Short mmCIF file of C-alpha atoms and ligand atoms in Angstrom, two decimals:
data_model
loop_
_atom_site.label_atom_id
_atom_site.label_comp_id
_atom_site.label_asym_id
_atom_site.label_seq_id
_atom_site.Cartn_x
_atom_site.Cartn_y
_atom_site.Cartn_z
CA MET A 1 37.62 -37.45 1.37
CA SER A 2 38.00 -33.98 -0.17
CA LYS A 3 37.93 -30.74 1.52
CA GLY A 4 34.72 -30.32 -0.25
CA LEU A 5 32.67 -33.43 0.59
CA LEU A 6 32.87 -32.39 4.29
CA ARG A 7 31.71 -28.88 3.65
CA ASN A 8 28.76 -30.06 2.04
CA LYS A 9 26.52 -30.06 4.47
CA LYS A 10 22.83 -30.06 2.16
CA PRO A 11 20.55 -33.16 3.24
CA TRP A 12 20.62 -33.89 -0.63
CA GLY A 13 24.27 -34.69 -0.82
CA GLY A 14 23.75 -38.50 -2.07
CA ARG A 15 23.32 -37.32 -5.38
CA PHE A 16 26.58 -34.95 -5.48
CA LYS A 17 30.33 -35.94 -5.64
CA GLU A 18 31.78 -32.47 -5.01
CA ALA A 19 30.65 -29.77 -2.36
CA THR A 20 28.82 -26.84 -3.76
CA ASP A 21 31.43 -23.69 -4.76
CA GLU A 22 31.60 -21.28 -1.91
CA LEU A 23 30.80 -18.76 -4.65
CA VAL A 24 27.68 -20.76 -5.62
CA GLU A 25 26.65 -21.04 -2.33
CA ARG A 26 26.74 -17.08 -1.69
CA PHE A 27 24.87 -16.75 -4.97
CA THR A 28 22.40 -19.28 -4.52
CA ALA A 29 21.59 -18.44 -0.79
CA SER A 30 18.43 -16.63 0.25
CA GLU A 31 18.42 -17.12 4.16
CA HIS A 32 19.85 -13.95 4.67
CA PHE A 33 16.26 -12.14 3.72
CA ASP A 34 13.82 -15.21 3.25
CA ARG A 35 14.67 -15.77 7.46
CA ARG A 36 11.69 -13.11 7.59
CA LEU A 37 9.51 -16.04 6.71
CA PHE A 38 10.27 -18.23 9.67
CA ARG A 39 7.11 -17.97 11.32
CA HIS A 40 5.27 -18.65 8.78
CA ASP A 41 7.58 -21.44 7.90
CA ILE A 42 7.04 -22.78 10.89
CA ALA A 43 3.10 -22.66 10.79
CA GLY A 44 3.10 -24.73 7.79
CA SER A 45 5.31 -27.34 8.57
CA LYS A 46 3.33 -27.90 11.95
CA ALA A 47 0.22 -28.21 10.36
CA HIS A 48 1.99 -29.96 7.67
CA ALA A 49 3.04 -32.90 10.39
CA GLU A 50 -0.21 -32.75 12.03
CA MET A 51 -1.74 -33.76 9.31
CA LEU A 52 0.66 -36.66 8.36
CA ALA A 53 0.05 -38.32 11.94
CA ARG A 54 -3.73 -37.70 11.35
CA GLN A 55 -3.71 -39.71 8.22
CA GLY A 56 -1.03 -42.17 9.64
CA ILE A 57 1.55 -41.29 6.82
CA ILE A 58 4.09 -40.68 10.62
CA SER A 59 3.33 -41.48 14.05
CA SER A 60 1.72 -39.16 16.13
CA GLN A 61 4.68 -39.41 18.63
CA ASP A 62 6.85 -38.56 15.71
CA ALA A 63 4.43 -35.58 14.93
CA HIS A 64 4.37 -34.59 18.56
CA ASN A 65 8.18 -34.44 18.86
CA ILE A 66 8.21 -32.18 15.46
CA ILE A 67 5.76 -29.93 17.01
CA GLU A 68 7.34 -29.48 20.10
CA GLY A 69 11.07 -28.80 18.07
CA LEU A 70 9.45 -26.43 16.27
CA SER A 71 8.12 -24.75 18.74
CA GLU A 72 11.36 -24.69 20.69
CA ILE A 73 13.52 -23.28 17.33
CA GLU A 74 10.98 -20.58 17.10
CA ALA A 75 11.37 -19.19 20.61
CA ASP A 76 15.28 -19.66 19.90
CA ILE A 77 14.87 -17.53 16.81
CA GLU A 78 12.70 -15.03 18.51
CA ALA A 79 15.28 -14.42 21.29
CA GLY A 80 17.74 -14.32 18.55
CA ARG A 81 19.61 -17.26 19.74
CA PHE A 82 19.54 -19.24 16.42
CA GLN A 83 22.58 -20.14 14.54
CA TRP A 84 21.54 -18.75 10.53
CA ARG A 85 24.02 -20.68 8.53
CA PRO A 86 24.09 -19.63 5.04
CA GLU A 87 25.32 -22.90 3.57
CA LEU A 88 22.18 -24.29 4.09
CA GLU A 89 20.79 -22.16 1.61
CA ASP A 90 17.24 -20.94 2.69
CA VAL A 91 15.22 -20.35 5.48
CA HIS A 92 13.30 -24.01 5.11
CA MET A 93 16.30 -25.83 5.11
CA ASN A 94 17.71 -23.79 7.95
CA ILE A 95 14.73 -24.88 9.96
CA GLU A 96 14.88 -28.19 9.11
CA LYS A 97 18.30 -28.68 9.69
CA ALA A 98 17.85 -27.73 13.38
CA LEU A 99 14.82 -29.94 13.92
CA VAL A 100 16.83 -33.08 12.69
CA ASP A 101 19.83 -31.86 14.90
CA ARG A 102 17.19 -31.42 17.95
CA ILE A 103 15.12 -34.56 17.61
CA GLY A 104 16.97 -36.43 15.12
CA GLU A 105 15.25 -39.10 13.20
CA ALA A 106 11.61 -37.77 13.35
CA GLY A 107 12.97 -34.74 11.98
CA LYS A 108 13.74 -36.21 8.95
CA ARG A 109 10.22 -37.27 8.18
CA LEU A 110 8.85 -33.77 8.38
CA HIS A 111 9.50 -33.68 4.53
CA THR A 112 7.34 -36.25 3.40
CA ALA A 113 5.01 -35.56 0.97
CA ARG A 114 6.08 -31.62 0.38
CA SER A 115 8.74 -29.99 -1.57
CA ARG A 116 10.78 -26.49 -0.59
CA ASN A 117 8.80 -25.94 -4.08
CA ASP A 118 4.89 -26.23 -2.26
CA GLN A 119 6.25 -25.01 1.01
CA VAL A 120 8.16 -21.31 -0.15
CA ALA A 121 4.59 -20.78 -1.86
CA THR A 122 2.04 -21.45 1.07
CA ASP A 123 4.68 -19.27 3.33
CA THR A 124 4.87 -16.88 1.31
CA ARG A 125 1.08 -16.49 1.02
CA LEU A 126 0.88 -16.43 4.57
CA TYR A 127 3.16 -13.42 4.69
CA VAL A 128 1.16 -11.47 2.40
CA ARG A 129 -2.02 -12.38 3.74
CA GLU A 130 -0.73 -10.96 7.31
CA GLN A 131 0.82 -7.99 5.31
CA ILE A 132 -2.29 -6.97 3.73
CA ASP A 133 -4.24 -6.90 7.18
CA ARG A 134 -1.24 -4.96 8.29
CA MET A 135 -1.53 -2.77 5.33
CA ASP A 136 -5.02 -2.31 6.03
CA ARG A 137 -4.59 -1.05 9.38
CA LEU A 138 -2.08 1.34 8.21
CA LEU A 139 -4.51 2.69 5.69
CA SER A 140 -7.11 3.46 8.09
CA LEU A 141 -4.96 5.54 10.13
CA VAL A 142 -4.25 7.86 7.12
CA GLN A 143 -7.60 7.95 6.54
CA GLU A 144 -8.65 8.80 10.37
CA ALA A 145 -5.97 11.70 9.74
CA LEU A 146 -7.48 12.62 6.71
CA LEU A 147 -11.34 12.67 8.32
CA LEU A 148 -10.07 14.82 11.29
CA GLN A 149 -8.49 17.14 8.86
CA ALA A 150 -12.00 17.73 7.13
CA SER A 151 -14.38 17.34 10.22
CA GLU A 152 -12.45 20.05 12.44
CA ARG A 153 -13.04 22.42 9.65
CA PRO A 154 -16.06 21.62 7.48
CA ALA A 155 -16.81 25.29 6.28
CA LEU A 156 -13.07 26.13 5.18
CA VAL A 157 -12.66 27.42 1.52
CA MET A 158 -9.70 26.83 -0.72
CA PRO A 159 -9.06 27.64 -4.23
CA GLY A 160 -9.33 24.06 -6.16
CA TYR A 161 -7.04 23.42 -9.05
CA THR A 162 -7.04 22.54 -12.67
CA HIS A 163 -3.56 22.52 -14.35
CA LEU A 164 -2.56 23.59 -11.43
CA GLN A 165 -4.37 26.98 -12.46
CA ARG A 166 -6.79 28.44 -9.59
CA ALA A 167 -9.72 27.07 -10.91
CA GLN A 168 -12.72 27.14 -8.44
CA PRO A 169 -13.81 27.82 -4.66
CA VAL A 170 -13.68 23.99 -3.01
CA LEU A 171 -13.77 22.93 1.01
CA TRP A 172 -10.78 21.95 2.12
CA ALA A 173 -12.64 19.05 3.68
CA HIS A 174 -13.52 18.65 0.29
CA HIS A 175 -10.05 17.93 -0.51
CA MET A 176 -9.26 16.12 2.23
CA LEU A 177 -11.96 13.69 1.62
CA ALA A 178 -10.96 13.07 -1.98
CA TYR A 179 -7.62 11.26 -0.88
CA PHE A 180 -9.68 9.34 1.97
CA GLU A 181 -11.77 7.89 -1.25
CA MET A 182 -8.50 7.20 -2.93
CA PHE A 183 -7.41 5.25 0.14
CA LYS A 184 -10.86 3.55 0.30
CA ARG A 185 -10.49 2.30 -2.99
CA ASP A 186 -6.97 0.78 -2.05
CA ARG A 187 -8.45 -1.00 0.56
CA GLN A 188 -11.06 -2.76 -1.28
CA ARG A 189 -8.43 -3.55 -3.89
CA LEU A 190 -6.46 -5.48 -1.06
CA LYS A 191 -9.39 -7.00 0.11
CA ASP A 192 -10.49 -8.61 -3.20
CA CYS A 193 -6.21 -9.53 -3.86
CA ARG A 194 -6.54 -10.80 -0.15
CA LYS A 195 -9.10 -13.73 -1.85
CA ARG A 196 -6.85 -15.14 -4.15
CA VAL A 197 -3.76 -14.89 -2.06
CA ASN A 198 -5.82 -16.87 0.44
CA ILE A 199 -5.51 -20.14 -1.08
CA CYS A 200 -3.17 -23.49 0.42
CA PRO A 201 -0.78 -24.70 -2.27
CA LEU A 202 0.67 -26.80 -0.18
CA GLY A 203 0.44 -30.62 -1.40
CA SER A 204 1.01 -29.88 -4.72
CA ALA A 205 4.75 -31.09 -3.62
CA ALA A 206 7.37 -30.42 -6.33
CA LEU A 207 4.99 -29.78 -9.31
CA ALA A 208 2.97 -33.05 -9.34
CA GLY A 209 1.36 -33.49 -6.35
CA THR A 210 2.30 -36.58 -4.07
CA GLY A 211 1.25 -40.39 -3.40
CA PHE A 212 0.98 -40.05 -0.10
CA PRO A 213 -2.95 -40.09 1.12
CA ILE A 214 -2.81 -36.34 2.42
CA ASP A 215 -5.27 -34.14 3.56
CA ARG A 216 -4.92 -30.80 1.91
CA GLN A 217 -8.41 -29.42 3.39
CA TYR A 218 -7.34 -30.00 6.74
CA VAL A 219 -4.01 -28.41 6.35
CA ALA A 220 -5.37 -24.91 4.29
CA ARG A 221 -8.23 -24.86 6.89
CA ARG A 222 -5.13 -25.21 10.05
CA LEU A 223 -3.67 -22.70 8.40
CA GLY A 224 -6.88 -20.51 7.98
CA PHE A 225 -6.67 -20.60 4.05
CA GLU A 226 -9.94 -20.40 2.35
CA GLY A 227 -9.53 -23.35 -0.12
CA ILE A 228 -7.17 -24.96 -1.95
CA SER A 229 -5.53 -24.90 -4.95
CA SER A 230 -6.36 -26.81 -7.83
CA ASN A 231 -3.53 -27.55 -10.83
CA SER A 232 -0.36 -28.22 -8.86
CA MET A 233 2.08 -27.21 -11.84
CA ASP A 234 -0.02 -23.73 -11.34
CA ALA A 235 0.15 -23.72 -7.03
CA VAL A 236 3.91 -23.90 -7.46
CA SER A 237 4.78 -21.53 -10.18
CA ASP A 238 2.17 -18.76 -9.48
CA ARG A 239 3.11 -15.50 -8.30
CA ASP A 240 0.24 -13.88 -9.82
CA TYR A 241 -1.21 -12.83 -6.31
CA LEU A 242 2.11 -11.10 -5.69
CA VAL A 243 1.82 -8.85 -8.85
CA GLU A 244 -1.55 -8.01 -7.67
CA PHE A 245 -0.12 -7.15 -4.09
CA LEU A 246 2.38 -4.92 -5.54
CA ALA A 247 0.08 -3.45 -7.96
CA ALA A 248 -2.47 -2.54 -5.29
CA LEU A 249 0.90 -1.45 -2.99
CA SER A 250 2.05 0.83 -6.12
CA LEU A 251 -1.50 2.53 -6.33
CA VAL A 252 -1.17 3.23 -2.20
CA MET A 253 1.95 4.98 -3.13
CA VAL A 254 0.95 6.88 -6.45
CA HIS A 255 -1.98 8.34 -4.02
CA LEU A 256 0.66 8.94 -1.09
CA SER A 257 2.66 10.78 -3.26
CA ARG A 258 -0.01 12.99 -5.18
CA LEU A 259 -0.75 14.11 -1.80
CA SER A 260 2.79 14.58 -0.57
CA GLU A 261 3.28 16.53 -4.31
CA GLU A 262 0.49 19.00 -2.92
CA LEU A 263 1.74 19.18 0.86
CA ILE A 264 5.30 20.14 -1.08
CA LEU A 265 3.81 22.67 -2.97
CA TRP A 266 1.62 24.15 -0.09
CA SER A 267 4.25 24.47 2.34
CA SER A 268 6.34 26.84 0.18
CA SER A 269 6.10 30.29 0.49
CA GLU A 270 4.74 30.53 -2.79
CA PHE A 271 1.34 28.99 -1.71
CA SER A 272 2.03 29.03 2.05
CA PHE A 273 -1.33 27.05 2.30
CA VAL A 274 -0.21 24.66 5.27
CA ASP A 275 1.91 24.55 8.36
CA LEU A 276 3.83 21.06 8.21
CA PRO A 277 4.51 19.88 11.82
CA ASP A 278 8.14 20.96 13.10
CA ALA A 279 8.58 17.28 13.70
CA TYR A 280 8.02 16.10 10.55
CA CYS A 281 10.51 18.61 8.70
CA THR A 282 13.91 18.97 8.92
CA GLY A 283 16.59 21.88 8.51
CA SER A 284 19.41 22.72 6.16
CA SER A 285 22.97 22.12 6.84
CA ILE A 286 23.98 25.70 5.15
CA MET A 287 20.58 27.84 5.04
CA PRO A 288 19.58 28.45 8.57
CA GLN A 289 16.31 29.66 7.35
CA LYS A 290 14.88 26.51 5.86
CA LYS A 291 12.25 23.87 7.07
CA ASN A 292 12.06 21.53 4.58
CA PRO A 293 9.35 18.69 3.68
CA ASP A 294 11.74 15.98 3.45
CA VAL A 295 9.16 13.53 4.48
CA PRO A 296 6.73 14.08 1.80
CA GLU A 297 9.69 14.26 -0.48
CA LEU A 298 10.89 11.03 0.45
CA VAL A 299 7.53 9.16 0.30
CA ARG A 300 7.29 10.54 -3.30
CA GLY A 301 10.78 9.75 -4.16
CA LYS A 302 9.88 5.92 -2.76
CA ALA A 303 7.11 5.13 -4.48
CA GLY A 304 9.27 4.76 -7.80
CA ARG A 305 10.82 2.18 -6.24
CA VAL A 306 7.56 0.00 -4.95
CA PHE A 307 6.92 0.60 -8.81
CA GLY A 308 10.23 -1.01 -9.56
CA HIS A 309 9.57 -3.78 -7.51
CA LEU A 310 6.10 -4.66 -9.35
CA ILE A 311 8.01 -4.60 -13.16
CA ALA A 312 10.81 -6.56 -11.17
CA VAL A 313 8.39 -9.44 -10.29
CA LEU A 314 6.49 -9.40 -13.41
CA VAL A 315 10.05 -9.45 -15.63
CA GLN A 316 10.64 -12.39 -13.15
CA ILE A 317 7.50 -14.67 -14.30
CA LYS A 318 7.42 -13.59 -17.94
CA GLY A 319 9.80 -16.28 -19.41
CA LEU A 320 9.00 -18.92 -17.19
CA PRO A 321 8.26 -22.41 -18.10
CA LEU A 322 6.14 -24.56 -16.00
CA ALA A 323 6.58 -25.18 -12.84
CA TYR A 324 9.13 -23.92 -10.16
CA ASN A 325 11.93 -22.19 -11.52
CA ARG A 326 14.45 -20.84 -9.33
CA ASP A 327 14.13 -17.40 -10.64
CA LEU A 328 10.99 -17.19 -8.37
CA GLN A 329 13.27 -16.92 -5.01
CA GLU A 330 14.12 -13.42 -6.82
CA ASP A 331 10.23 -12.37 -5.54
CA LYS A 332 10.85 -11.94 -1.92
CA GLU A 333 13.39 -8.77 -1.85
CA ALA A 334 11.15 -6.97 -3.93
CA LEU A 335 8.32 -8.17 -1.84
CA PHE A 336 9.48 -7.36 1.30
CA ASP A 337 11.07 -3.95 0.33
CA ALA A 338 7.91 -2.83 -0.72
CA VAL A 339 6.10 -3.93 2.17
CA GLY A 340 8.46 -2.10 4.35
CA THR A 341 8.45 0.97 2.46
CA VAL A 342 5.17 1.12 1.83
CA SER A 343 4.45 0.75 5.63
CA LEU A 344 6.80 2.85 6.56
CA SER A 345 5.52 5.41 4.19
CA LEU A 346 1.92 5.21 5.36
CA GLU A 347 2.82 5.72 9.05
CA VAL A 348 4.88 8.92 8.34
CA MET A 349 1.79 10.49 6.52
CA ALA A 350 -0.33 9.58 8.85
CA GLY A 351 1.48 11.39 11.30
CA ILE A 352 1.87 14.29 9.33
CA ILE A 353 -1.73 14.91 7.87
CA ALA A 354 -2.88 14.54 11.23
CA HIS A 355 -0.62 17.76 12.60
CA MET A 356 -0.55 19.83 9.63
CA ARG A 357 -2.25 23.16 10.01
CA PRO A 358 -4.41 24.94 6.79
CA ARG A 359 -3.06 28.81 7.25
CA GLU A 360 -6.53 29.67 7.32
CA GLU A 361 -6.13 33.65 6.56
CA ARG A 362 -4.30 32.67 3.59
CA LEU A 363 -6.37 30.56 2.00
CA ALA A 364 -9.43 32.99 2.54
CA GLU A 365 -6.98 35.28 0.56
CA ALA A 366 -6.19 33.10 -1.86
CA VAL A 367 -9.91 32.30 -3.13
CA LYS A 368 -10.44 36.36 -3.70
CA SER A 369 -7.88 36.48 -6.48
CA GLY A 370 -7.95 34.49 -9.80
CA PHE A 371 -11.75 34.57 -10.98
CA LEU A 372 -12.15 31.62 -9.26
CA THR A 373 -16.25 32.75 -9.63
CA ALA A 374 -16.23 33.23 -13.27
CA THR A 375 -17.95 30.08 -13.90
CA ASP A 376 -20.61 31.18 -11.17
CA LEU A 377 -21.27 34.28 -13.26
CA ALA A 378 -22.04 32.24 -16.15
CA ASP A 379 -23.83 29.86 -14.51
CA TYR A 380 -26.00 32.63 -13.17
CA LEU A 381 -26.57 34.14 -16.29
CA VAL A 382 -28.00 30.80 -17.82
CA LYS A 383 -30.25 30.86 -14.75
CA LYS A 384 -31.50 34.18 -16.24
CA GLY A 385 -32.23 32.69 -19.29
CA VAL A 386 -28.90 32.96 -21.43
CA PRO A 387 -27.87 29.97 -23.43
CA PHE A 388 -24.84 28.73 -21.56
CA ARG A 389 -22.35 28.99 -24.55
CA GLN A 390 -22.98 32.79 -25.05
CA ALA A 391 -23.25 33.46 -21.26
CA HIS A 392 -19.31 31.66 -21.13
CA ALA A 393 -17.91 34.13 -23.82
CA ILE A 394 -19.66 37.23 -22.12
CA VAL A 395 -17.90 36.29 -18.33
CA GLY A 396 -14.77 35.59 -20.68
CA GLN A 397 -14.42 39.32 -22.05
CA ALA A 398 -15.54 39.98 -18.42
CA VAL A 399 -12.39 38.74 -17.12
CA ALA A 400 -10.29 39.59 -19.76
CA ALA A 401 -11.11 42.96 -18.85
CA CYS A 402 -10.98 42.95 -15.57
CA ALA A 403 -7.43 40.94 -16.17
CA ARG A 404 -6.51 44.14 -18.24
CA GLN A 405 -6.83 46.77 -15.32
CA GLY A 406 -5.51 44.81 -12.54
CA LYS A 407 -8.95 43.65 -10.31
CA GLU A 408 -11.05 40.70 -9.78
CA LEU A 409 -14.74 40.35 -10.89
CA THR A 410 -15.82 41.38 -7.62
CA ASP A 411 -14.23 44.47 -8.02
CA MET A 412 -16.61 45.29 -10.48
CA THR A 413 -19.15 47.92 -10.04
CA PHE A 414 -22.76 47.04 -10.47
CA ASP A 415 -22.94 48.95 -13.29
CA GLU A 416 -20.04 47.33 -15.02
CA LEU A 417 -21.69 44.20 -14.33
CA ARG A 418 -24.82 45.09 -15.77
CA ALA A 419 -23.25 46.13 -19.05
CA LEU A 420 -22.46 42.79 -19.73
CA HIS A 421 -26.34 41.80 -19.91
CA PRO A 422 -28.97 42.95 -19.10
CA ASN A 423 -30.73 40.32 -17.14
CA ILE A 424 -28.15 40.73 -14.30
CA GLU A 425 -29.62 42.18 -10.98
CA GLU A 426 -28.39 42.74 -7.79
CA ASP A 427 -28.08 39.21 -6.51
CA VAL A 428 -25.37 38.64 -9.10
CA PHE A 429 -23.13 39.64 -5.89
CA ASP A 430 -24.52 36.36 -3.96
CA VAL A 431 -22.92 34.41 -6.55
CA LEU A 432 -19.68 36.21 -6.83
CA SER A 433 -18.12 35.50 -3.18
CA ALA A 434 -16.21 32.31 -3.08
CA GLU A 435 -19.00 31.26 -0.21
CA GLY A 436 -21.62 31.37 -2.52
CA SER A 437 -19.68 29.45 -5.02
CA VAL A 438 -19.30 26.54 -2.82
CA GLY A 439 -22.81 26.59 -0.97
CA ALA A 440 -23.88 26.16 -5.16
CA ARG A 441 -22.32 23.08 -5.92
CA ASN A 442 -24.88 20.94 -3.81
CA CYS A 443 -25.07 17.79 -6.74
CA PRO A 444 -24.05 14.61 -5.30
CA GLY A 445 -20.57 14.72 -5.16
CA GLY A 446 -20.07 18.29 -5.10
CA THR A 447 -18.23 20.40 -2.54
CA GLY A 448 -21.23 22.11 -1.35
CA PHE A 449 -21.51 22.20 2.51
CA ALA A 450 -24.55 20.33 2.84
CA ARG A 451 -23.28 17.51 0.62
CA VAL A 452 -19.71 17.87 2.09
CA LYS A 453 -21.14 17.62 5.68
CA GLU A 454 -22.92 14.49 4.47
CA ALA A 455 -19.55 13.16 3.02
CA ILE A 456 -17.92 13.52 6.68
CA GLU A 457 -20.69 11.52 8.41
CA SER A 458 -20.23 8.91 5.77
CA ALA A 459 -16.66 8.70 5.67
CA SER A 460 -16.99 8.06 9.62
CA LEU A 461 -19.44 5.24 9.36
CA TRP A 462 -17.38 3.50 6.39
CA LEU A 463 -14.72 3.61 8.88
CA ARG A 464 -16.38 2.07 11.77
CA THR A 465 -18.09 -0.52 9.51
CA TRP A 466 -15.59 -1.57 6.94
CA LYS A 467 -14.84 -5.52 7.22
CA LYS A 468 -11.66 -6.18 5.76
N1 LIG B 501 14.54 -20.49 -1.75
C1 LIG B 501 13.86 -21.24 -2.68
C2 LIG B 501 12.75 -19.83 -3.29
O1 LIG B 501 12.65 -18.97 -2.84
C3 LIG B 501 12.89 -22.04 -2.06
C4 LIG B 501 12.43 -23.47 -2.92
C5 LIG B 501 13.73 -23.68 -3.61
N2 LIG B 501 13.31 -25.03 -4.40
C6 LIG B 501 14.41 -25.27 -5.12
N3 LIG B 501 13.26 -26.37 -6.18
N4 LIG B 501 15.79 -24.82 -5.50
O2 LIG B 501 11.92 -19.96 -4.30
#
């Protein structure tokens, strides 16, 4: 007997004269990362064994032993007592082999009427479903922190920007709630994706289904799936749901990254709009004065990593002939890393948002320069009968004149203002202040005080009534 045959511990050994090359073993093994699916794998196997017994395909005694054995294995894994063996390739075979070692014959019957192809598809769906629910909870923490920022300072005015140039005054609360909306859509997207994730592929077997009289509906119900897949070939090779999930996670990162970018800008001395909590910043090894926004910088950087995983899975599946191909094993590291990255980013951002403090005096000062109420002056003229285009031109000239003289619109005297247009009256000063400007913007979705107060209420109602 060759050394190789002795080493060949795989259950398909019958077909092979030679043992797997050690390098190939290392190359094909996934146990070191897919072991993370052990709970899902065991849950799937238990449901499968129960069903096999109900259908009379295996005895109830065998099913009982299988289920007991699997519970013990699960406890061993959780306690760190389980001996993982890379030569057994993946999580599925590690667990199956341990079961056979533990309970003998009965363990060898578990794999009746299934294949690792429908098994891994089931495990991954169970994992993604669980992670969608976790992401939903983490997103709610970020939303709560944003809502807290908004409701603590419902009347704080700050400059709003377009092209990163001061544009119009807005409420700090309005700015916070803009992100609340983004994360709301993220949660809705994940909920939608969950519908397509929550379908049971088990019973598709290798690719063609099985000749055993299995009850797929029973297994699906036991595992909390909403239904069963309709085509066995599709079911073992479909990873669309992963693409959807990674795309939804990518958008979460887009939103976190945009918010991070703002926190980085706002905490610079150029802006000085917010103080980030010390506990979420780091110092410099050389410059004693530094307090760096490394947390939002890392979140911004990690976004790229998650987008990369989305692209990786798209590329992995685009050229695959039906049905299962081993390329599909590559989806897992991408998936796990994306999940880890996004969940940590959400947790840390929830903390930083909850504890950051806007520098109110700086914001109040900032809204006073940059001609933020120029549009309000133009709107004022319109209300006094001047066509908007003409009003726009008049105010544009006034801004240019002020800029030349180094002053703001609010520094103009009544006579200077009056010279712009004879319809201008004393009440013009009401619209030139930042508060006046904000107060006027009461259209639905606008930054007006009344609208934002309602938005705070409806955001909090949304959080309380949202069902994932
Ligand atoms: N580790 C494999 C995966 O992640 C499990 C399925 C293996 N199936 C096979 N026919 N080799 O995709």
